[in-house]
Coordinates of C-alpha atoms in Angstrom, one line a residue:
Chain A
M3 CA 20.0 4.8 31.2
K4 CA 18.1 7.0 33.6
M5 CA 15.0 5.6 35.1
R6 CA 11.7 7.4 35.2
K7 CA 10.3 8.4 38.5
E8 CA 7.7 5.6 38.3
Q9 CA 10.3 3.0 37.7
Q10 CA 12.4 4.2 40.6
V11 CA 9.5 3.8 42.9
F12 CA 8.9 0.3 41.5
V13 CA 12.4 -0.8 41.9
V14 CA 12.7 0.5 45.5
S15 CA 9.4 -1.0 46.6
F16 CA 10.4 -4.4 45.2
L17 CA 13.9 -4.4 46.6
A18 CA 13.1 -2.9 50.0
P19 CA 11.4 -5.9 51.8
A20 CA 14.1 -8.5 51.0
F21 CA 16.8 -5.9 51.6
F22 CA 15.4 -5.0 55.0
L23 CA 14.8 -8.6 56.1
Y24 CA 18.3 -9.7 55.0
T25 CA 20.0 -6.8 56.6
A26 CA 18.1 -7.1 59.9
F27 CA 18.3 -10.9 60.3
V28 CA 21.5 -11.9 58.4
A29 CA 23.9 -9.1 57.8
F30 CA 23.4 -7.1 61.1
P31 CA 23.6 -10.2 63.3
S32 CA 26.8 -11.3 61.5
V33 CA 28.5 -8.0 62.6
R34 CA 27.0 -8.4 66.1
A35 CA 28.6 -11.8 66.3
L36 CA 32.0 -10.2 65.6
L37 CA 31.4 -7.7 68.4
Y38 CA 30.2 -10.3 70.8
S39 CA 33.4 -12.3 70.2
L40 CA 35.3 -9.3 71.6
Q41 CA 33.3 -9.2 74.8
K42 CA 32.9 -11.1 78.0
W43 CA 29.1 -11.5 78.5
D44 CA 26.8 -13.9 80.3
G45 CA 23.7 -12.8 78.3
L46 CA 22.2 -10.8 81.1
S47 CA 24.6 -8.4 82.8
I48 CA 26.5 -5.5 81.1
P49 CA 29.0 -6.8 78.6
E50 CA 32.6 -6.1 79.2
W51 CA 35.1 -5.5 76.4
V52 CA 38.0 -7.9 76.5
G53 CA 39.6 -7.5 73.1
L54 CA 41.0 -10.7 71.7
R55 CA 40.9 -12.5 75.0
N56 CA 38.2 -14.9 73.9
F57 CA 40.3 -16.0 70.9
Y58 CA 43.3 -16.4 73.1
D59 CA 41.2 -18.6 75.4
L60 CA 40.1 -20.8 72.5
F61 CA 43.7 -22.0 72.1
G62 CA 45.1 -21.4 75.5
D63 CA 42.5 -22.0 78.2
S64 CA 41.5 -25.6 77.5
D65 CA 42.1 -27.8 74.6
L66 CA 38.3 -28.2 74.0
F67 CA 38.3 -25.9 70.9
V68 CA 41.4 -27.5 69.4
A69 CA 39.9 -31.0 69.9
A70 CA 36.7 -29.9 68.3
L71 CA 38.5 -28.4 65.3
Q72 CA 40.5 -31.5 65.0
H73 CA 37.3 -33.5 64.8
N74 CA 35.9 -31.3 62.0
L75 CA 39.2 -31.8 60.1
I76 CA 38.9 -35.6 60.6
L77 CA 35.4 -35.5 59.2
M78 CA 36.6 -33.5 56.3
A79 CA 39.6 -35.6 55.6
F80 CA 37.8 -39.0 55.7
G81 CA 34.1 -38.2 55.1
G82 CA 34.8 -35.5 52.5
C83 CA 37.4 -37.4 50.5
F84 CA 35.5 -40.6 50.3
T85 CA 32.3 -38.9 49.4
L86 CA 34.0 -37.1 46.6
L87 CA 35.7 -40.1 45.2
L88 CA 32.7 -42.4 45.5
S89 CA 30.2 -39.9 44.0
L90 CA 32.6 -39.2 41.1
F91 CA 33.0 -43.0 40.6
F92 CA 29.2 -43.5 40.5
A93 CA 28.7 -40.5 38.3
A94 CA 31.2 -41.9 35.8
L95 CA 29.5 -45.3 35.9
L96 CA 26.1 -43.9 35.2
H97 CA 27.4 -41.5 32.6
R98 CA 28.2 -44.5 30.4
R99 CA 24.5 -44.9 29.6
V100 CA 23.7 -47.7 32.0
R101 CA 20.2 -49.1 31.8
G102 CA 18.1 -48.0 34.7
A103 CA 20.3 -45.0 35.3
T104 CA 17.3 -43.0 36.5
L105 CA 16.4 -45.6 39.1
F106 CA 20.0 -45.5 40.6
R107 CA 20.1 -41.7 40.4
V108 CA 16.8 -41.2 42.2
T109 CA 17.4 -43.9 44.8
F110 CA 21.0 -42.8 45.6
F111 CA 19.6 -39.4 46.4
F112 CA 17.1 -40.7 49.0
P113 CA 19.2 -40.2 52.2
N114 CA 19.8 -36.6 51.2
V115 CA 16.2 -35.5 51.5
I116 CA 15.6 -37.2 54.9
S117 CA 15.9 -35.2 58.0
S118 CA 19.4 -35.4 59.5
V119 CA 17.8 -36.0 62.9
A120 CA 16.1 -39.1 61.6
I121 CA 19.3 -40.3 59.9
S122 CA 21.3 -39.9 63.1
L123 CA 18.8 -41.7 65.2
L124 CA 18.7 -44.5 62.6
W125 CA 22.5 -44.9 62.6
V126 CA 22.6 -45.0 66.4
L127 CA 20.4 -48.1 66.0
L128 CA 22.5 -49.6 63.2
Y129 CA 25.6 -49.1 65.3
S130 CA 23.9 -50.4 68.5
T131 CA 25.5 -53.1 70.6
T132 CA 22.1 -54.7 71.2
D133 CA 20.2 -57.0 68.8
F134 CA 19.4 -53.9 66.7
G135 CA 23.0 -53.4 65.7
V136 CA 23.2 -54.7 62.1
I137 CA 26.7 -53.5 61.7
N138 CA 27.9 -55.3 64.8
G139 CA 25.9 -58.3 63.7
C140 CA 27.5 -58.5 60.3
L141 CA 31.0 -58.1 61.9
E142 CA 30.3 -60.9 64.3
L143 CA 29.3 -63.2 61.4
I144 CA 32.5 -62.2 59.5
Q145 CA 34.5 -62.8 62.7
R146 CA 33.0 -66.2 63.2
A147 CA 33.7 -67.2 59.6
L148 CA 37.3 -66.0 59.9
V149 CA 37.9 -67.9 63.1
S150 CA 36.6 -71.1 61.7
A151 CA 38.5 -70.6 58.5
N152 CA 41.7 -70.1 60.6
G153 CA 41.0 -73.4 62.4
H154 CA 41.0 -75.2 59.1
L155 CA 44.0 -73.4 57.8
S156 CA 46.1 -74.2 60.9
A157 CA 45.1 -77.9 60.5
W158 CA 46.6 -77.7 57.0
G159 CA 49.6 -75.8 58.3
L160 CA 48.8 -72.7 56.2
P161 CA 49.2 -69.1 57.3
Q162 CA 46.4 -67.5 59.3
L163 CA 43.9 -64.9 58.0
P164 CA 43.7 -61.6 59.9
V165 CA 40.8 -61.4 62.3
I166 CA 38.9 -58.3 63.4
P167 CA 41.2 -56.9 66.1
F168 CA 38.6 -55.6 68.6
D169 CA 36.0 -57.2 70.8
L170 CA 32.5 -57.5 69.5
P171 CA 30.0 -55.9 69.9
F172 CA 32.0 -52.7 69.4
P173 CA 30.5 -49.5 70.8
F174 CA 30.7 -47.5 67.5
A175 CA 28.3 -44.8 68.7
G176 CA 30.1 -44.4 72.0
T177 CA 31.6 -41.1 72.8
K178 CA 35.2 -42.2 72.2
Y179 CA 34.6 -43.4 68.6
L180 CA 31.7 -41.2 67.6
I181 CA 33.6 -38.9 65.2
Y182 CA 35.0 -41.8 63.2
S183 CA 31.6 -43.5 63.2
I184 CA 30.0 -40.4 61.7
V185 CA 32.3 -40.7 58.7
P186 CA 30.4 -43.7 57.1
M187 CA 27.1 -41.9 57.9
I188 CA 28.3 -38.8 56.0
I189 CA 29.4 -40.9 53.1
W190 CA 26.0 -42.7 53.1
M191 CA 23.9 -39.6 53.2
S192 CA 25.8 -37.3 50.9
T193 CA 27.2 -39.4 48.1
G194 CA 23.9 -39.3 46.1
F195 CA 23.8 -35.5 46.1
Y196 CA 27.3 -35.1 44.7
M197 CA 26.8 -37.9 42.2
V198 CA 23.7 -36.0 40.8
L199 CA 25.8 -32.8 40.8
F200 CA 28.7 -34.3 38.8
L201 CA 26.5 -36.4 36.6
A202 CA 24.6 -33.3 35.4
A203 CA 27.9 -31.6 34.6
M204 CA 29.1 -34.7 32.7
E205 CA 25.9 -34.8 30.6
N206 CA 26.8 -31.3 29.3
I207 CA 30.0 -32.5 27.7
P208 CA 29.5 -32.9 23.9
E209 CA 29.3 -36.5 22.8
T210 CA 31.7 -35.8 19.9
F211 CA 34.6 -35.6 22.3
Y212 CA 34.1 -39.2 23.3
E213 CA 33.5 -40.3 19.8
A214 CA 36.8 -38.8 18.7
A215 CA 38.6 -40.5 21.6
T216 CA 37.0 -43.8 20.7
L217 CA 38.3 -43.5 17.2
D218 CA 41.8 -42.9 18.6
G219 CA 41.4 -46.1 20.6
A220 CA 41.2 -44.5 24.1
T221 CA 40.2 -46.7 27.0
E222 CA 37.3 -45.8 29.2
F223 CA 39.6 -44.8 32.0
R224 CA 41.7 -42.5 29.7
K225 CA 38.5 -40.9 28.4
F226 CA 37.4 -40.2 32.0
W227 CA 40.8 -38.9 33.0
H228 CA 41.5 -36.8 29.9
I229 CA 38.1 -35.6 28.9
T230 CA 35.5 -35.9 31.7
L231 CA 37.6 -34.8 34.6
P232 CA 39.1 -31.6 33.1
L233 CA 35.7 -30.6 31.7
I234 CA 33.8 -30.9 35.0
R235 CA 36.5 -29.2 36.9
E236 CA 34.5 -26.2 37.9
V237 CA 31.6 -28.3 39.2
L238 CA 34.0 -30.5 41.0
T239 CA 35.4 -27.5 42.8
V240 CA 31.9 -26.4 43.8
G241 CA 31.3 -29.8 45.2
L242 CA 34.5 -29.7 47.2
V243 CA 33.5 -26.3 48.6
F244 CA 30.0 -27.7 49.6
L245 CA 31.7 -30.7 51.3
V246 CA 34.2 -28.6 53.2
I247 CA 31.5 -26.2 54.4
G248 CA 29.2 -29.1 55.3
C249 CA 31.8 -30.8 57.4
L250 CA 32.7 -27.5 59.2
K251 CA 29.0 -26.8 60.0
L252 CA 28.0 -30.3 61.1
F253 CA 25.9 -30.1 64.3
D254 CA 22.8 -32.4 64.1
A255 CA 24.6 -35.7 64.0
V256 CA 26.9 -35.2 67.0
W257 CA 24.1 -33.5 69.0
I258 CA 21.6 -36.3 68.4
M259 CA 24.0 -39.2 68.7
E260 CA 25.4 -37.9 71.9
N261 CA 22.0 -37.3 73.4
Q262 CA 22.4 -33.6 73.5
W263 CA 25.5 -33.8 75.7
P264 CA 28.7 -34.2 73.7
Q265 CA 32.0 -34.8 75.6
K266 CA 35.5 -33.5 74.7
E267 CA 36.1 -36.6 72.7
S268 CA 33.0 -36.0 70.5
H269 CA 32.6 -32.3 70.2
V270 CA 32.7 -30.4 66.9
L271 CA 32.8 -26.6 66.5
A272 CA 29.1 -26.1 66.2
T273 CA 28.3 -28.2 69.4
V274 CA 31.0 -26.3 71.3
L275 CA 29.4 -23.1 70.2
Y276 CA 25.9 -24.3 71.3
Q277 CA 27.1 -25.6 74.7
K278 CA 29.2 -22.5 75.6
V279 CA 26.4 -20.1 74.8
F280 CA 23.2 -21.9 75.8
T281 CA 24.3 -24.0 78.7
E282 CA 27.3 -22.2 80.1
Y283 CA 26.1 -18.6 79.2
N284 CA 29.6 -17.8 77.9
V285 CA 28.4 -15.7 75.0
G286 CA 31.8 -14.2 74.1
Y287 CA 33.6 -17.5 73.9
G288 CA 30.8 -19.1 71.9
S289 CA 30.8 -16.2 69.5
A290 CA 34.5 -16.4 69.1
V291 CA 34.0 -20.0 68.0
A292 CA 31.3 -18.8 65.5
V293 CA 33.6 -16.2 64.1
L294 CA 36.4 -18.7 63.6
L295 CA 33.9 -21.0 61.9
F296 CA 33.0 -18.3 59.5
V297 CA 36.6 -17.4 58.8
L298 CA 37.3 -21.1 58.1
V299 CA 34.3 -21.3 55.7
F300 CA 35.3 -18.1 54.0
L301 CA 39.0 -19.0 53.6
S302 CA 38.3 -22.5 52.3
T303 CA 35.7 -21.2 49.8
L304 CA 38.1 -18.5 48.6
L305 CA 41.0 -20.9 48.4
T306 CA 39.2 -23.5 46.5
L307 CA 37.7 -21.0 44.0
R308 CA 41.1 -19.4 43.5
L309 CA 42.7 -22.7 42.8
S310 CA 40.0 -23.7 40.2
R311 CA 39.8 -20.3 38.4
K312 CA 43.3 -20.8 37.0
E313 CA 42.4 -22.9 34.0
A314 CA 38.8 -23.1 33.4
I315 CA 38.3 -24.8 30.1
E316 CA 35.7 -23.3 27.6
Y317 CA 34.0 -25.5 25.2
Chain B
M4 CA 32.8 -60.9 26.3
V5 CA 34.8 -58.1 27.9
S6 CA 31.9 -55.8 27.7
A7 CA 29.7 -58.4 29.3
I8 CA 32.0 -58.7 32.3
K9 CA 32.3 -55.0 32.4
S10 CA 28.6 -54.5 32.7
I11 CA 28.2 -57.2 35.3
V12 CA 30.8 -55.5 37.4
T13 CA 29.2 -52.1 36.9
Y14 CA 25.8 -53.4 37.9
T15 CA 27.1 -55.3 40.9
I16 CA 28.7 -52.2 42.3
L17 CA 25.6 -50.1 41.6
V18 CA 23.3 -52.7 43.2
V19 CA 25.4 -53.0 46.3
W20 CA 25.2 -49.3 46.9
L21 CA 21.5 -49.3 46.1
A22 CA 21.0 -52.0 48.7
A23 CA 23.1 -50.0 51.3
V24 CA 20.9 -47.0 50.7
V25 CA 17.5 -48.6 50.5
M26 CA 17.8 -51.4 53.1
P27 CA 17.9 -49.3 56.2
L28 CA 14.9 -47.4 54.9
V29 CA 13.0 -50.5 54.1
W30 CA 13.9 -51.8 57.6
V31 CA 12.4 -48.7 59.2
I32 CA 9.2 -49.0 57.2
T33 CA 8.7 -52.7 57.8
N34 CA 9.4 -52.3 61.5
S35 CA 6.8 -49.5 61.7
L36 CA 4.4 -52.3 60.7
R37 CA 5.3 -54.6 63.5
S38 CA 4.4 -54.6 67.2
S39 CA 7.1 -53.9 69.8
Q40 CA 7.0 -57.5 70.9
E41 CA 7.5 -58.7 67.4
I42 CA 10.5 -56.4 66.9
F43 CA 12.0 -57.4 70.2
R44 CA 11.9 -61.1 69.2
N45 CA 13.6 -60.4 65.9
P46 CA 14.5 -56.9 64.8
F47 CA 15.0 -58.0 61.2
G48 CA 12.2 -60.4 60.5
A49 CA 9.5 -60.0 57.9
P50 CA 6.3 -58.4 59.4
W51 CA 3.8 -60.8 60.7
L52 CA 1.3 -58.7 58.7
I53 CA 2.6 -60.6 55.7
T54 CA 3.7 -64.0 57.1
G55 CA 1.0 -64.4 59.7
S56 CA 1.5 -64.3 63.4
P57 CA 2.9 -67.5 65.1
Y58 CA 1.3 -66.4 68.4
V59 CA -2.4 -66.2 67.4
D60 CA -3.5 -67.8 70.7
E61 CA -1.4 -65.5 73.0
P62 CA -3.6 -62.6 74.1
T63 CA -0.6 -60.5 75.1
V64 CA 0.8 -60.4 71.6
P65 CA -1.4 -58.0 69.4
A66 CA -2.7 -59.2 66.1
P67 CA -0.6 -57.8 63.1
V68 CA -3.2 -55.4 61.8
Q69 CA -3.8 -54.2 65.3
A70 CA -0.1 -53.6 65.8
V71 CA 0.1 -51.4 62.7
K72 CA -2.9 -49.4 63.8
E73 CA -1.5 -49.1 67.4
N74 CA 2.0 -47.9 66.3
Y75 CA 0.7 -45.1 64.1
Q76 CA -2.1 -44.2 66.4
K77 CA 0.3 -43.9 69.3
A78 CA 2.7 -41.9 67.3
W79 CA 0.1 -39.6 65.6
V80 CA -2.2 -39.0 68.7
E81 CA -0.5 -39.9 72.0
S82 CA 3.0 -38.7 71.0
H83 CA 1.6 -35.6 69.3
F84 CA 3.1 -36.2 65.9
S85 CA -0.1 -34.8 64.4
R86 CA 0.7 -31.6 66.3
Y87 CA 4.4 -31.6 65.2
F88 CA 3.3 -32.3 61.6
A89 CA 0.8 -29.5 61.6
N90 CA 3.5 -27.1 63.0
S91 CA 6.0 -28.2 60.4
V92 CA 3.5 -27.7 57.6
L93 CA 2.6 -24.2 58.9
V94 CA 6.2 -23.1 59.4
T95 CA 7.4 -24.5 56.1
T96 CA 4.4 -23.2 54.1
A97 CA 4.6 -19.7 55.5
S98 CA 8.4 -19.5 55.1
L99 CA 8.2 -20.8 51.5
I100 CA 5.6 -18.3 50.5
G101 CA 7.5 -15.5 52.2
V102 CA 10.9 -16.3 50.7
L103 CA 9.5 -16.9 47.2
V104 CA 7.5 -13.6 47.2
L105 CA 10.3 -11.5 48.6
S106 CA 13.0 -13.1 46.4
A107 CA 10.9 -13.0 43.3
M108 CA 10.4 -9.3 43.8
A109 CA 14.0 -8.5 44.6
S110 CA 15.3 -10.7 41.8
Y111 CA 13.1 -9.2 39.2
A112 CA 14.2 -5.7 40.2
L113 CA 17.9 -6.8 40.1
A114 CA 17.6 -8.7 36.8
R115 CA 15.5 -6.4 34.7
F116 CA 16.4 -2.8 35.7
E117 CA 19.7 -1.0 35.4
F118 CA 20.4 1.4 38.2
R119 CA 23.4 2.5 40.2
G120 CA 24.3 0.0 42.9
N121 CA 22.5 -2.9 41.2
R122 CA 25.6 -5.1 41.1
A123 CA 26.6 -4.1 44.7
I124 CA 23.2 -5.0 46.1
F125 CA 23.2 -8.3 44.2
L126 CA 26.7 -9.1 45.7
Y127 CA 25.5 -8.0 49.1
F128 CA 22.7 -10.6 49.0
L129 CA 25.1 -13.3 47.6
S130 CA 27.6 -12.7 50.4
G131 CA 25.0 -14.4 52.6
L132 CA 25.8 -17.7 50.9
M133 CA 29.2 -17.6 52.8
I134 CA 27.7 -16.9 56.2
P135 CA 27.2 -20.1 58.2
A136 CA 23.9 -20.2 60.0
Q137 CA 25.8 -20.7 63.3
L138 CA 27.3 -17.2 63.0
V139 CA 23.9 -15.4 63.2
L140 CA 22.4 -17.9 65.6
V141 CA 23.6 -16.3 68.9
P142 CA 23.1 -12.6 68.0
L143 CA 19.6 -13.4 66.6
F144 CA 18.7 -15.1 69.9
F145 CA 19.4 -11.9 71.9
Q146 CA 18.2 -9.6 69.1
F147 CA 14.8 -11.3 69.3
T148 CA 14.5 -10.3 73.0
Y149 CA 14.7 -6.5 72.4
L150 CA 12.9 -6.7 69.0
S151 CA 10.0 -8.4 70.8
R152 CA 10.0 -5.7 73.5
A153 CA 10.1 -2.9 70.9
G154 CA 7.5 -4.5 68.7
S155 CA 5.1 -5.1 71.6
W156 CA 5.5 -1.5 72.7
L157 CA 4.5 -0.3 69.2
L158 CA 1.7 -2.8 68.7
R159 CA 0.2 -2.6 72.2
P160 CA -2.3 0.2 71.3
L161 CA -3.7 -2.1 68.6
G162 CA -4.0 -5.0 71.2
F163 CA -1.1 -7.1 69.8
E164 CA 2.0 -8.6 71.5
L165 CA 5.0 -9.3 69.4
Q166 CA 6.7 -12.6 70.5
L167 CA 9.7 -13.8 68.5
H168 CA 11.1 -16.3 71.0
D169 CA 9.3 -19.6 71.2
S170 CA 7.0 -18.6 68.4
F171 CA 6.4 -19.7 64.9
F172 CA 6.6 -16.2 63.7
G173 CA 10.2 -15.8 64.9
L174 CA 11.2 -19.1 63.3
I175 CA 9.5 -18.2 60.0
V176 CA 11.2 -14.8 59.9
I177 CA 14.6 -16.5 60.3
Y178 CA 13.9 -19.2 57.7
I179 CA 12.9 -16.5 55.2
A180 CA 15.9 -14.3 55.9
L181 CA 18.4 -17.2 55.7
S182 CA 16.9 -18.6 52.5
L183 CA 17.0 -15.3 50.7
P184 CA 20.6 -15.4 49.3
F185 CA 20.3 -18.7 47.6
T186 CA 16.7 -18.1 46.2
I187 CA 17.7 -14.7 44.9
L188 CA 20.7 -16.2 43.2
V189 CA 18.5 -18.8 41.4
L190 CA 15.7 -16.5 40.5
T191 CA 17.9 -13.6 39.3
G192 CA 19.5 -16.0 36.8
F193 CA 16.0 -17.1 35.7
F194 CA 14.6 -13.6 35.2
K195 CA 17.7 -12.6 33.2
S196 CA 16.9 -15.5 30.8
L197 CA 13.4 -14.2 30.0
P198 CA 13.1 -12.0 26.9
G199 CA 13.0 -8.3 27.8
T200 CA 10.7 -7.4 24.9
L201 CA 7.8 -8.9 26.9
R202 CA 8.0 -6.1 29.4
E203 CA 8.0 -3.5 26.7
A204 CA 5.0 -5.1 25.0
G205 CA 3.2 -5.1 28.3
I206 CA 4.0 -1.4 29.0
M207 CA 2.9 -0.5 25.4
D208 CA -0.5 -2.2 26.1
G209 CA -0.9 0.0 29.2
C210 CA 0.2 -2.3 31.9
S211 CA 1.9 -0.8 34.9
E212 CA 5.3 -2.1 36.1
Y213 CA 3.5 -4.0 38.8
G214 CA 1.1 -5.5 36.3
V215 CA 4.0 -6.6 34.0
F216 CA 5.6 -8.4 37.0
W217 CA 2.4 -10.0 38.2
F218 CA 0.7 -11.0 35.0
I219 CA 3.6 -11.6 32.6
M220 CA 6.9 -12.3 34.5
L221 CA 5.7 -14.3 37.4
P222 CA 3.7 -16.9 35.4
L223 CA 6.7 -17.2 33.1
S224 CA 9.1 -17.8 35.9
R225 CA 7.1 -20.7 37.3
P226 CA 9.8 -23.4 36.6
G227 CA 12.4 -21.3 38.5
L228 CA 10.0 -20.8 41.4
V229 CA 9.2 -24.5 41.6
T230 CA 12.9 -25.3 41.6
A231 CA 13.6 -22.8 44.4
A232 CA 10.6 -24.0 46.3
I233 CA 11.7 -27.6 46.4
L234 CA 15.2 -26.9 47.5
N235 CA 14.0 -24.5 50.2
F236 CA 11.3 -27.0 51.3
L237 CA 13.8 -29.7 51.9
G238 CA 16.0 -27.4 53.9
I239 CA 13.3 -25.8 56.0
W240 CA 11.3 -29.0 56.7
N241 CA 14.4 -30.8 58.1
E242 CA 15.9 -27.8 59.9
Y243 CA 16.9 -28.6 63.5
L244 CA 19.4 -26.1 65.0
F245 CA 17.3 -22.9 65.0
A246 CA 14.1 -24.8 66.0
L247 CA 16.1 -26.3 68.9
V248 CA 17.3 -22.9 70.1
L249 CA 14.1 -20.9 69.7
I250 CA 11.2 -23.3 70.5
N251 CA 10.7 -24.4 74.1
T252 CA 7.0 -25.2 74.4
P253 CA 6.3 -28.8 73.5
D254 CA 3.2 -27.9 71.6
K255 CA 5.2 -25.7 69.2
K256 CA 7.8 -28.3 68.3
T257 CA 8.5 -29.0 64.6
L258 CA 8.9 -32.5 63.3
P259 CA 12.7 -32.9 63.7
L260 CA 12.5 -31.6 67.4
G261 CA 9.4 -33.8 68.1
L262 CA 11.1 -36.9 66.6
A263 CA 14.2 -36.4 68.7
S264 CA 12.3 -36.2 71.9
V265 CA 9.7 -38.9 71.2
S266 CA 12.4 -41.3 70.0
M267 CA 14.3 -40.8 73.2
Q268 CA 11.2 -41.6 75.3
A269 CA 10.2 -44.5 73.1
Q270 CA 13.7 -46.1 73.4
Y271 CA 13.5 -45.7 77.2
R272 CA 10.2 -47.5 77.3
T273 CA 11.4 -49.9 74.6
D274 CA 8.3 -48.9 72.5
W275 CA 10.1 -49.7 69.2
G276 CA 6.9 -49.8 67.1
L277 CA 6.1 -46.2 68.0
M278 CA 9.6 -45.0 67.3
F279 CA 9.7 -46.5 63.8
A280 CA 6.3 -45.1 63.0
G281 CA 7.7 -41.7 64.0
F282 CA 10.6 -42.1 61.6
V283 CA 8.2 -42.9 58.8
I284 CA 6.0 -39.9 59.5
V285 CA 9.1 -37.6 59.3
M286 CA 10.6 -39.3 56.2
V287 CA 7.6 -39.7 53.9
P288 CA 6.8 -36.1 52.9
T289 CA 10.3 -35.3 51.7
L290 CA 10.7 -38.6 50.0
L291 CA 7.4 -38.1 48.2
V292 CA 8.4 -34.6 47.1
H293 CA 11.7 -36.0 45.8
L294 CA 10.0 -38.8 43.9
V295 CA 7.4 -36.6 42.3
L296 CA 9.6 -33.6 41.5
Q297 CA 13.0 -35.1 41.1
R298 CA 13.6 -33.6 37.7
Q299 CA 13.1 -30.1 39.0
L300 CA 15.2 -30.9 42.0
T301 CA 18.1 -32.1 39.9
R302 CA 17.9 -29.0 37.8
G303 CA 17.9 -26.8 40.9
I304 CA 21.0 -28.4 42.2
T305 CA 22.8 -27.8 38.9
V306 CA 21.7 -24.2 38.5
G307 CA 22.7 -23.4 42.1
A308 CA 26.1 -25.0 41.8
L309 CA 27.0 -23.6 38.4
K310 CA 26.2 -20.0 39.3
G311 CA 27.4 -20.1 42.9

């Protein structure tokens, strides 16, 4: 269909502002980042082309980048997996028409709308080794109970219970353990979001499927495994993509919990990027990190989508 | 019997997680109602505001009501949270209006008109969903320098200076640009679901294309706009990285930046009451929006995920 002149003017005038802004401030800078990553530049003098030297440096020069990448993978492996499993579990529980489901749904979502800066500061307090540290406080109570129980058990000649194998209070938010300590925080703050996502998908499944399964005498677990899970597969994949991207891009938590000065033991990709560019003025190196971050996001999205497209079920 | 046990187990699990989520937040709120001395003596006690202060005779310990007033006054006035709050409101509102207007226009054109390159332009916008903000951060930082210079040179005859670094304008432009892909995705889907005959009817009655958009399509797309607005609001209100890089002047800080620096000072001075009051000021707006508009928020998440 050919548009009239008037319509052409309309379409162009409506598309142009967004197109221009997006091109100038998203698409163009993305290409620039690629070019920066091939240069050696301190942000002031004339940049020098160095080819793939920056990428070579990422892996060869020091092991900072590799360590940071490893930390992102740790976050993904532990934080991502547990978030996914826990949110799926909660969604399945609420899907069975629990009374007060709205209350749980709304409340579980709370941490997701709170500023990540506030959440990181709050968790520093929760992990604290001072009187504020609830987590250390609870562990100390448990430890004391275990030790006293062991005293009784040994009096009776019974085998001992395992005790917490480290000294309390434990510096959870210290540089050395920071990455592992962020894992529970990630689970705490994102489970609600993914639960809402999966629950919405589950509610689209026709009730008749479950009725038929009930007539055939299927247990709750088999219904979940054979009906719910296959039918929300697409949304599950999307959730997985979101989680992977989120763990790759993580910045705020490390930055805040490390008082804006992460060490090698606590760096993630985004903080390496920031520190290289804005405190060491090594723009090329920082941009190479950014480009690799993009490549990782891109590949994991593509891979996950490809894997899920195979057998989408229509109903 | 079995089902009773089942539901007890279900509720136990749900309530445990509920407590894990809510208790830290309740702790923040109650501690914002207590004086620093009170918090120091017991970080987890009930506020003396409710139980009554055991130190009524000691002049160094402030009365409970006084403590609440002091915390919030210190946060709001002395620590400039009023300023940060106003800055965040300004930046978020301007960015939201900008991104909604631009995305609505572009989405309408993409959803309702067939022309060569339509699909390509849509995909071009969508490709932005894959670009992590960190990728554009560094180039934008340097791009702003020469854009400011060029803009100032153009605007100087009119008596204007263009400043993108350390300015709300720069921050707003970035927030709009980065929010475009997602918003266009949501709104294009929405405009496609509206009946096309409405436009024809409007044209028949002598409305221009602009009139159809403004008087017919825009009011009809309000649910979609609300959904997009909430999701963007949450993202922009809490955004930290770009504000950290671009804003230097203390007076121009947004809430996340302000909270980070105030909380560091407050901990150094062990002014716990002030710090918790700051937490509350940052948390309350988004929590309220979530509570009031949670239905639209949930729908937005689903729409975004299913189409994305």
